[in-house]
Coordinates of C-alpha atoms and ligand atoms in Angstrom, one line a residue:
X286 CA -18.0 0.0 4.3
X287 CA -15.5 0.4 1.5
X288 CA -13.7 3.7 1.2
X289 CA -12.3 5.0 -2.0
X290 CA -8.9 7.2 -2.0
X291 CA -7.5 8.5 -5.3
X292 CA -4.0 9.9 -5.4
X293 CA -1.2 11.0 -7.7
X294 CA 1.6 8.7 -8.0
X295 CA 5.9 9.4 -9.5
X296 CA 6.7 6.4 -11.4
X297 CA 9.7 5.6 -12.6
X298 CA 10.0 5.5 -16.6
X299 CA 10.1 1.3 -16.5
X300 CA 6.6 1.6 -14.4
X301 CA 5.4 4.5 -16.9
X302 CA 6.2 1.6 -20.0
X303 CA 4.5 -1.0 -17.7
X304 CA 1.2 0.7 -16.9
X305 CA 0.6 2.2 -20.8
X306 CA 1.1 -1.3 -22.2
X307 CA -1.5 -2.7 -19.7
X308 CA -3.6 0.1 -20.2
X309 CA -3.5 -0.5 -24.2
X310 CA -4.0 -3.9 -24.1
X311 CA -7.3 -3.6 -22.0
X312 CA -8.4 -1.3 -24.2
X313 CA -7.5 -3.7 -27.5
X314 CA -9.2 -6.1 -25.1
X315 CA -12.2 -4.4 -24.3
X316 CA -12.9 -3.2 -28.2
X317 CA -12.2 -6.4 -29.2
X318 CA -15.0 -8.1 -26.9
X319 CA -17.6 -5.4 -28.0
X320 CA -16.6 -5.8 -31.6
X321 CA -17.2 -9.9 -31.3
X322 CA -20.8 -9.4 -29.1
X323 CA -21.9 -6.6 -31.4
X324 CA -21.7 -9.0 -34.4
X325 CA -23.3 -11.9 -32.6
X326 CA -26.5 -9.2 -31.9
X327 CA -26.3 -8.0 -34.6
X328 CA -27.3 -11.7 -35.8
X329 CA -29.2 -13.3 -32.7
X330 CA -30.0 -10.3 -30.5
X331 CA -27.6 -12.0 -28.0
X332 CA -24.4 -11.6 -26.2
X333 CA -21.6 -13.7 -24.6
X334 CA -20.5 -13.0 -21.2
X335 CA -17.7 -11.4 -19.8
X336 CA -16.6 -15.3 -18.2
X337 CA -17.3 -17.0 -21.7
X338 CA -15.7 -14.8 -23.6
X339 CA -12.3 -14.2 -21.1
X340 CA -12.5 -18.1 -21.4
X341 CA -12.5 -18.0 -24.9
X342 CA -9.6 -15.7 -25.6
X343 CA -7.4 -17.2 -23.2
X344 CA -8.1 -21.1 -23.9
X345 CA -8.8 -21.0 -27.9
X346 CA -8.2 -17.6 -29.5
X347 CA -4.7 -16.8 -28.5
X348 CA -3.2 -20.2 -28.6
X349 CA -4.4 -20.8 -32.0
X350 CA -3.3 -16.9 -33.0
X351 CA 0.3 -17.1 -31.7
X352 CA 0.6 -13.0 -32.7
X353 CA -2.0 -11.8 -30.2
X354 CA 0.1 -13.4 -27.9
X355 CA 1.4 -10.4 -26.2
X356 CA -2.0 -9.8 -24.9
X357 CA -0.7 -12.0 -22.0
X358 CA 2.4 -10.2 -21.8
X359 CA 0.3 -7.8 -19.1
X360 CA -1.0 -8.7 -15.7
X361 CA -4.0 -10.6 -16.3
X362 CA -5.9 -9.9 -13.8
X363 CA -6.3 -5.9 -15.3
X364 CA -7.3 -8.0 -18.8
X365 CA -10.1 -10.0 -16.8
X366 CA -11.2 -6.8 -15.4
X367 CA -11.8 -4.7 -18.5
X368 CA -13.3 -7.4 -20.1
X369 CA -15.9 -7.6 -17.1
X370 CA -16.8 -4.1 -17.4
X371 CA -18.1 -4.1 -21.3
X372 CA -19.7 -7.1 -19.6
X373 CA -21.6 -4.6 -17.2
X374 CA -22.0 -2.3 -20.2
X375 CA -24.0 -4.9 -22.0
X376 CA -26.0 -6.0 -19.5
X377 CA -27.3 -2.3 -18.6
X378 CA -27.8 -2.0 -22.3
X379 CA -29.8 -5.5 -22.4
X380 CA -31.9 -3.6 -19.5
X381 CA -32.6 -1.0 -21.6
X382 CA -30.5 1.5 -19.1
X383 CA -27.9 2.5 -21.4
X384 CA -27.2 3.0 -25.1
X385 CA -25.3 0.0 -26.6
X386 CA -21.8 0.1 -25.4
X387 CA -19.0 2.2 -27.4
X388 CA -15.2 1.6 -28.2
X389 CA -12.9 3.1 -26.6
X390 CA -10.9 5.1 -28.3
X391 CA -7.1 5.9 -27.6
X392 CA -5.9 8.7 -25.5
X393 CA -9.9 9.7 -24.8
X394 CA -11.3 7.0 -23.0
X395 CA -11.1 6.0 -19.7
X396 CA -9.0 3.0 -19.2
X397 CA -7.5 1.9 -16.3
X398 CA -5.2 -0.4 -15.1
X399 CA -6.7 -2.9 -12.3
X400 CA -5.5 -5.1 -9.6
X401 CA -7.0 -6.9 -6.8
X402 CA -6.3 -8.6 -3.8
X403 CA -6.3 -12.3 -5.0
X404 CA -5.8 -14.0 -1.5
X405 CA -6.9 -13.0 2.2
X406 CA -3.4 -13.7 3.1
X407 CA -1.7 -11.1 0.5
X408 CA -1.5 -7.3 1.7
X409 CA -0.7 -4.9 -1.0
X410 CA 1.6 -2.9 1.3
X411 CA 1.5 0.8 1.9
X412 CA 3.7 3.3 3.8
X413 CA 3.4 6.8 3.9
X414 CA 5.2 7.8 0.8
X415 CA 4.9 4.7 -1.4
X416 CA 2.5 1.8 -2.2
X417 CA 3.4 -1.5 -3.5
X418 CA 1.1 -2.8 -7.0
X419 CA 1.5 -6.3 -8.4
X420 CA 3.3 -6.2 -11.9
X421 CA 4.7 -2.7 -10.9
X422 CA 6.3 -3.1 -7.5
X423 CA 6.9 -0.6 -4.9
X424 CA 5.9 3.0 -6.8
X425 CA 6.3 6.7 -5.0
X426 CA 3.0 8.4 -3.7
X427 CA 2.8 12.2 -4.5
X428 CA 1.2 13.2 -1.2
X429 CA 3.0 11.3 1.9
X430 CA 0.4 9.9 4.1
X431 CA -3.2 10.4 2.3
X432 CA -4.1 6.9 1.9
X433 CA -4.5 5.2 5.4
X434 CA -1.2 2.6 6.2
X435 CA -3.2 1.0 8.7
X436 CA -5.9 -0.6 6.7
X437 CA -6.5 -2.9 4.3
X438 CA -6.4 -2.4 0.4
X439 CA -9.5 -4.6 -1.6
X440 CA -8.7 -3.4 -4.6
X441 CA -6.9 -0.3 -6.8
X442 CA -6.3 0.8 -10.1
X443 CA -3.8 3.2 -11.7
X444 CA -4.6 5.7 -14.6
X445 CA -3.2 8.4 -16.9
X446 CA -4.8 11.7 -17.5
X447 CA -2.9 14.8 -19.0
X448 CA 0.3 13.8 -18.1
X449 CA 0.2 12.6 -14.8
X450 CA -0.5 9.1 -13.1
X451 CA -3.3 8.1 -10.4
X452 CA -3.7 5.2 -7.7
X453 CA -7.5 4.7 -6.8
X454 CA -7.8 2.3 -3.8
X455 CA -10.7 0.8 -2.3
X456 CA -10.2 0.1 1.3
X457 CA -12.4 -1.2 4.2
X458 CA -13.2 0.9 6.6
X459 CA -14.2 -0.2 10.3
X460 CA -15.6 2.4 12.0
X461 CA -16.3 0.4 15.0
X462 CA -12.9 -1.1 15.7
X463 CA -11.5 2.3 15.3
X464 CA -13.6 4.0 17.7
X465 CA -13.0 1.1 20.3
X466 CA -9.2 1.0 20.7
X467 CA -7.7 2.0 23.8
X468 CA -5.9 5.3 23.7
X469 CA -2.8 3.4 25.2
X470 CA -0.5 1.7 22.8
X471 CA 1.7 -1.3 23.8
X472 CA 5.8 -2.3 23.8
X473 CA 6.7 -5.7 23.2
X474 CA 9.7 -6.8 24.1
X475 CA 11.1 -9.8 22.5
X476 CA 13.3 -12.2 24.0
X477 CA 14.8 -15.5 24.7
X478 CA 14.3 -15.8 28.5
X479 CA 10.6 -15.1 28.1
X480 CA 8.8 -14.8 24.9
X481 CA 7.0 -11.0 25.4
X482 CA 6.9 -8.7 28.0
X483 CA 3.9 -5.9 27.4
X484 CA 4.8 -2.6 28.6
X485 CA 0.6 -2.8 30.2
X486 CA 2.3 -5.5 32.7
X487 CA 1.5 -9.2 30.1
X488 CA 4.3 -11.6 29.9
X489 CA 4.1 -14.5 27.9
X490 CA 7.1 -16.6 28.7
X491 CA 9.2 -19.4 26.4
X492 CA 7.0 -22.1 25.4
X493 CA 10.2 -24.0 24.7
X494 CA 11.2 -24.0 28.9
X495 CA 8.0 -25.3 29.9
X496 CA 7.9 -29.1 31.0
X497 CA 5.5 -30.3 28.1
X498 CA 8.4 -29.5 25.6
X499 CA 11.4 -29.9 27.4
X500 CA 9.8 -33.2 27.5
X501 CA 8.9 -33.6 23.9
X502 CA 12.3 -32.6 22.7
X503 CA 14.3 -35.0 24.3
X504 CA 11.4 -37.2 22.9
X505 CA 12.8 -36.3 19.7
X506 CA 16.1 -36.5 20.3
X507 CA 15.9 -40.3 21.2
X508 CA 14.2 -41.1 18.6
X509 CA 16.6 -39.6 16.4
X510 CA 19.7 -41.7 17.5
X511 CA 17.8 -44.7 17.3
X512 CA 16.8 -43.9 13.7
X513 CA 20.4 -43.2 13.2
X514 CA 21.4 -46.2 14.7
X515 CA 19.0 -48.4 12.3
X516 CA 20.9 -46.3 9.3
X517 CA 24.1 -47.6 11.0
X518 CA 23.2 -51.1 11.3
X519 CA 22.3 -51.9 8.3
X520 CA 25.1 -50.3 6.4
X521 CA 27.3 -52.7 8.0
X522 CA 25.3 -55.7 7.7
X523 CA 26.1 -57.9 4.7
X524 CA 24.5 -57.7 1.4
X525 CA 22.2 -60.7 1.8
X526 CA 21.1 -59.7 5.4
X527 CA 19.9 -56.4 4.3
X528 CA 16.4 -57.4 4.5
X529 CA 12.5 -55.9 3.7
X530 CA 12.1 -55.7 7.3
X531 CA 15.2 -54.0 8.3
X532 CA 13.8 -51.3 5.6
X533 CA 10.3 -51.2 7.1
X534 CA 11.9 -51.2 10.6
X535 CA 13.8 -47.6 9.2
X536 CA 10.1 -46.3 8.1
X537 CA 8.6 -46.5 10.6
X538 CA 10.9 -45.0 12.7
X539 CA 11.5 -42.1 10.5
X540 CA 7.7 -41.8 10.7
X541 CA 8.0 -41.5 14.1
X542 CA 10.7 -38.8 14.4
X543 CA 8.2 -36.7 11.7
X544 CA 5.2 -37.1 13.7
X545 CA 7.1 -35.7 16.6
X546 CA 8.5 -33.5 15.0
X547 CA 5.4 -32.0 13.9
X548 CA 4.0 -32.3 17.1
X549 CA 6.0 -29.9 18.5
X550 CA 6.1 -27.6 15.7
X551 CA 1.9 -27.4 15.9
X552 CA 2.5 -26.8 19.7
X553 CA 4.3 -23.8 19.4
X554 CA 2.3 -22.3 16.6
X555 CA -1.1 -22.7 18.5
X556 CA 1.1 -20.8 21.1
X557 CA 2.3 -17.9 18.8
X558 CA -1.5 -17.6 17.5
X559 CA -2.6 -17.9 21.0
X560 CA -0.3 -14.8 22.2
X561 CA -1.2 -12.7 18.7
X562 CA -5.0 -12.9 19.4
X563 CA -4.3 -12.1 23.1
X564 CA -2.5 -8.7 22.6
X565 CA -4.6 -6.8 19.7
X566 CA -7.8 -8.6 21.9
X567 CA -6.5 -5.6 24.1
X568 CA -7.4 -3.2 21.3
X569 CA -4.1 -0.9 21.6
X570 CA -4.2 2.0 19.4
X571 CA -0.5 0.8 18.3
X572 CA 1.7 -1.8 18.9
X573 CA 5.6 -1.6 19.0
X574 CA 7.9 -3.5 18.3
X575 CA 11.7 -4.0 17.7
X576 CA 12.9 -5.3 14.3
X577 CA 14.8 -8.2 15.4
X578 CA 17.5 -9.4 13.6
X579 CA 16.5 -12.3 13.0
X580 CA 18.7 -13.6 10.4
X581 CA 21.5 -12.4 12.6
X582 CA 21.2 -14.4 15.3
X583 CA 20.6 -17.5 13.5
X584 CA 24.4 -17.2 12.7
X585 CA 25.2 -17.2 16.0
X586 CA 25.6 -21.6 16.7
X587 CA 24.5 -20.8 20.3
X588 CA 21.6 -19.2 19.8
X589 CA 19.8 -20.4 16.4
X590 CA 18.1 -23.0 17.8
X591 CA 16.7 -21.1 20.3
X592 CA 15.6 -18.1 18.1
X593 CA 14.0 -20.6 15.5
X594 CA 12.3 -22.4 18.0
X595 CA 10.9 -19.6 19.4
X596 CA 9.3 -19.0 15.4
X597 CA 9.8 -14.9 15.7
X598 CA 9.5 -14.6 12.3
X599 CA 5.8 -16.3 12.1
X600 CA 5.1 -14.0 15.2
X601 CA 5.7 -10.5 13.8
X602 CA 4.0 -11.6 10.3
X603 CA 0.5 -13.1 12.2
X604 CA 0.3 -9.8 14.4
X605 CA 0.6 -7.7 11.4
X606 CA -2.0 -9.5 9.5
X607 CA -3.8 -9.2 12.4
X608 CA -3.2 -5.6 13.4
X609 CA -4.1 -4.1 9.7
X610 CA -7.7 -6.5 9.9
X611 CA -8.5 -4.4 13.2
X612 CA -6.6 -0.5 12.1
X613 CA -4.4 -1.4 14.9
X614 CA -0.7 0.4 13.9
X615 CA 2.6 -1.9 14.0
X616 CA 5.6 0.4 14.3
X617 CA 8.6 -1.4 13.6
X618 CA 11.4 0.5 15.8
X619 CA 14.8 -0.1 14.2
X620 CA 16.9 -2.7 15.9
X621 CA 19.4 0.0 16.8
X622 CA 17.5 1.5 19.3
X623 CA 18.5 0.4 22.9
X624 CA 15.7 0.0 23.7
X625 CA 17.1 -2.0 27.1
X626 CA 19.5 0.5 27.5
X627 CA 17.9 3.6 28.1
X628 CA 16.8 4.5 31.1
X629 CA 12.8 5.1 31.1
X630 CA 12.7 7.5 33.7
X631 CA 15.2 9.7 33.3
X632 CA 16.7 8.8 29.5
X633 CA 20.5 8.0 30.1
X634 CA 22.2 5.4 28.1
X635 CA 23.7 2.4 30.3
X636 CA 26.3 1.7 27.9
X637 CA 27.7 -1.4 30.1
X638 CA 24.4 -3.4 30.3
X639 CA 25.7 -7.2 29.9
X640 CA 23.0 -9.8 28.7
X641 CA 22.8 -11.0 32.0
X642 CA 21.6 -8.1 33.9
X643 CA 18.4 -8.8 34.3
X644 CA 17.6 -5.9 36.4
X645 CA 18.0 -2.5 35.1
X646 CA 19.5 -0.1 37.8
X647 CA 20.1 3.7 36.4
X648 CA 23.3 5.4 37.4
X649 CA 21.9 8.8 37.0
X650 CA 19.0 8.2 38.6
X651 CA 18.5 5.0 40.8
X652 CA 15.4 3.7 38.9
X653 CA 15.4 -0.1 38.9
X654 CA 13.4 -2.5 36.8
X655 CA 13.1 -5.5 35.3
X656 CA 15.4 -5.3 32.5
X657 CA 13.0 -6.6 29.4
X658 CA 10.1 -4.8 31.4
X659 CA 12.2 -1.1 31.2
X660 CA 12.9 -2.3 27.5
X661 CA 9.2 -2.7 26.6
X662 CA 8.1 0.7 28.1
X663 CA 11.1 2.5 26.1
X664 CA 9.3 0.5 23.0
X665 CA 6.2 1.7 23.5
X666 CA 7.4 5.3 24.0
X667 CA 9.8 5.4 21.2
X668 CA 9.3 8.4 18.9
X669 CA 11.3 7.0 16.0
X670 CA 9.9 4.2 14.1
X671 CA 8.6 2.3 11.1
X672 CA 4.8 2.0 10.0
X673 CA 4.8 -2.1 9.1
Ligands
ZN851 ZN1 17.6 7.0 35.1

């Protein structure tokens, strides 16, 4: 079921100039479309669609007009829209519903600006105090929190009444997944030894230690300094020896290397999939997370191959495709939180933790725990975070 929320947005005076040229040019638009169909009915009694007519303007009318050309100077997809709706206009009239369809006239009517979702993969993001519209980019919401973060946004439109600005969006609404998660949300910890720890007791360990890859890497590795050798050889070889098969031979074992290569990058995909689908199967009511920095430790030599091979990055942005699909809510906890240093049970700081304690002992206290497991459960309890 699709959910309708209207609120008033703040945006700045470059978003203001933004939203009142779309708005008049899907007015011009519109008037423009009912002007050229009331002509043809006037004549035949018939009307061209919405699709011919968008078609139409775009492919023949503006190219050969060069000065309506700033009709494309404004998101398109808002265009397309308005045009669709004198569409609907004259189809109600041809149903003898409505009265034949009237301008629009400035300042009175009801024009709106439009966008859409154009891809299943795209999320028009939304936090608590601002939402993010194509052409416009990230705009301030009046009231913090009234349109739900956790869902997904169809479709929206902004307008202008009186002074002030308006978001509209439609968003899905799935009662039955909402009413089905577990009370209990979940901590992931995210690491190098394993891949997650789950504060509800689920490890997924490091694809990259298990035989299969181990295996598959130094695969790869062989294959590479034999290609390099075939790049060797025939550099040194003389001009007249460098032959079509010494070429070929160099195909076919760069093919080789790339079919390995992908090989191993398709393994550990179907793992991070594999692991996504596994924790929001669990229907937590959130999900926590740390915001690794990521680009952080790439610099560091020793660990970047570890941290890209372990694909982090595709991780967190699968699981929050996923987690908005099902209402599920990321928070992103900020990657200053120690989360393995605190103690869980009694909320000291160990300040000396090295990376290779892998048991968490308190000082205070005497609680002892598996270091990334301690980590996860101060995740999932953290009070300070960020809605993804
Ligand atoms: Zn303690």
């Amino acid at each position: 079921m699709l959910k309708a929320y209207k609120t008033e947005i703040n945006p700045i005076n470059k978003q203001k100039i933004i939203i009142h040229k779309t708005i008049g040019v899907c007015r011009y638009v519109y008037n423009f479309y009912l002007a050229h169909n009331k002509e043809i009915y006037e004549k035949e009694k018939k009307f061209v669609s919405g699709m011919d007519f968008s078609k139409w303007l775009n492919n023949e009318f503006i190219p050969r007009n060069q000065e309506y050309s700033w009709i494309k100077e404004v998101s398109s997809k808002s265009v397309k829209q308005s045009i669709m709706n004198a569409d609907r206009a004259f189809k109600r009239f041809f149903k003898h519903e409505s009265e034949f369809p009237r301008f629009k006239k400035k300042n009175k009517s009801d024009v709106k600006m439009y966008f859409v979702k154009t891809d299943a993969k795209v999320i028009i993001p939304c936090e608590r105090h601002r939402i993010k519209i194509p052409t416009l980019g990230w705009v301030r919401l009046k009231e913090k929190g009234y349109i739900p973060t956790n869902k997904i946004i169809k479709s929206g439109m902004v307008s202008y009444k009186a002074g002030r600005y308006y978001v509209s969006v439609l968003i899905e609404e799935n009662d039955i997944n909402q009413t089905t998660l577990d009370k209990e949300g979940i901590g992931i910890d995210l690491g190098l030894k394993d891949f997650a720890i789950c504060s509800n007791g689920l490890i997924k360990k490091n694809i990259n230690k298990t035989q299969q890859l181990i295996k598959l890497e130094k695969q790869l590795k062989r294959e590479q300094r034999k290609l390099s050798r075939k790049y060797e050889s025939l550099k040194q070889r003389n001009k007249k020896l460098k032959g079509e098969a010494a070429r070929q031979n160099i195909f076919k074992q760069k093919l080789k290397v790339q079919k390995l290569h992908q090989r191993i990058e398709n393994i550990r995909t179907d793992y991070i999939n594999k692991i996504v689908n596994e924790i929001v199967k669990i229907k937590p009511s959130y999900i926590t997370i740390e915001d690794l920095n990521i680009k952080g430790m790439m610099k560091n030599r020793h660990l970047s191959k570890a941290v890209a091979s372990q694909k982090f990055y595709e991780f967190r942005t699968k699981l929050e495709v996923k987690c908005k699909e099902l209402g599920i809510e990321l928070r992103i906890v900020d990657r200053w939180y120690s989360s393995s240093k605190i103690c869980h049970q009694c909320g000291s700081i160990k300040k000396d933790l090295k990376l290779s304690d892998r048991v968490y002992i308190c000082d205070k206290c005497g609680y002892t725990r598996d270091r990334d497991y301690n980590a996860s459960l101060n995740l999932r309890d953290a009070k300070t975070y960020k809605i993804a």
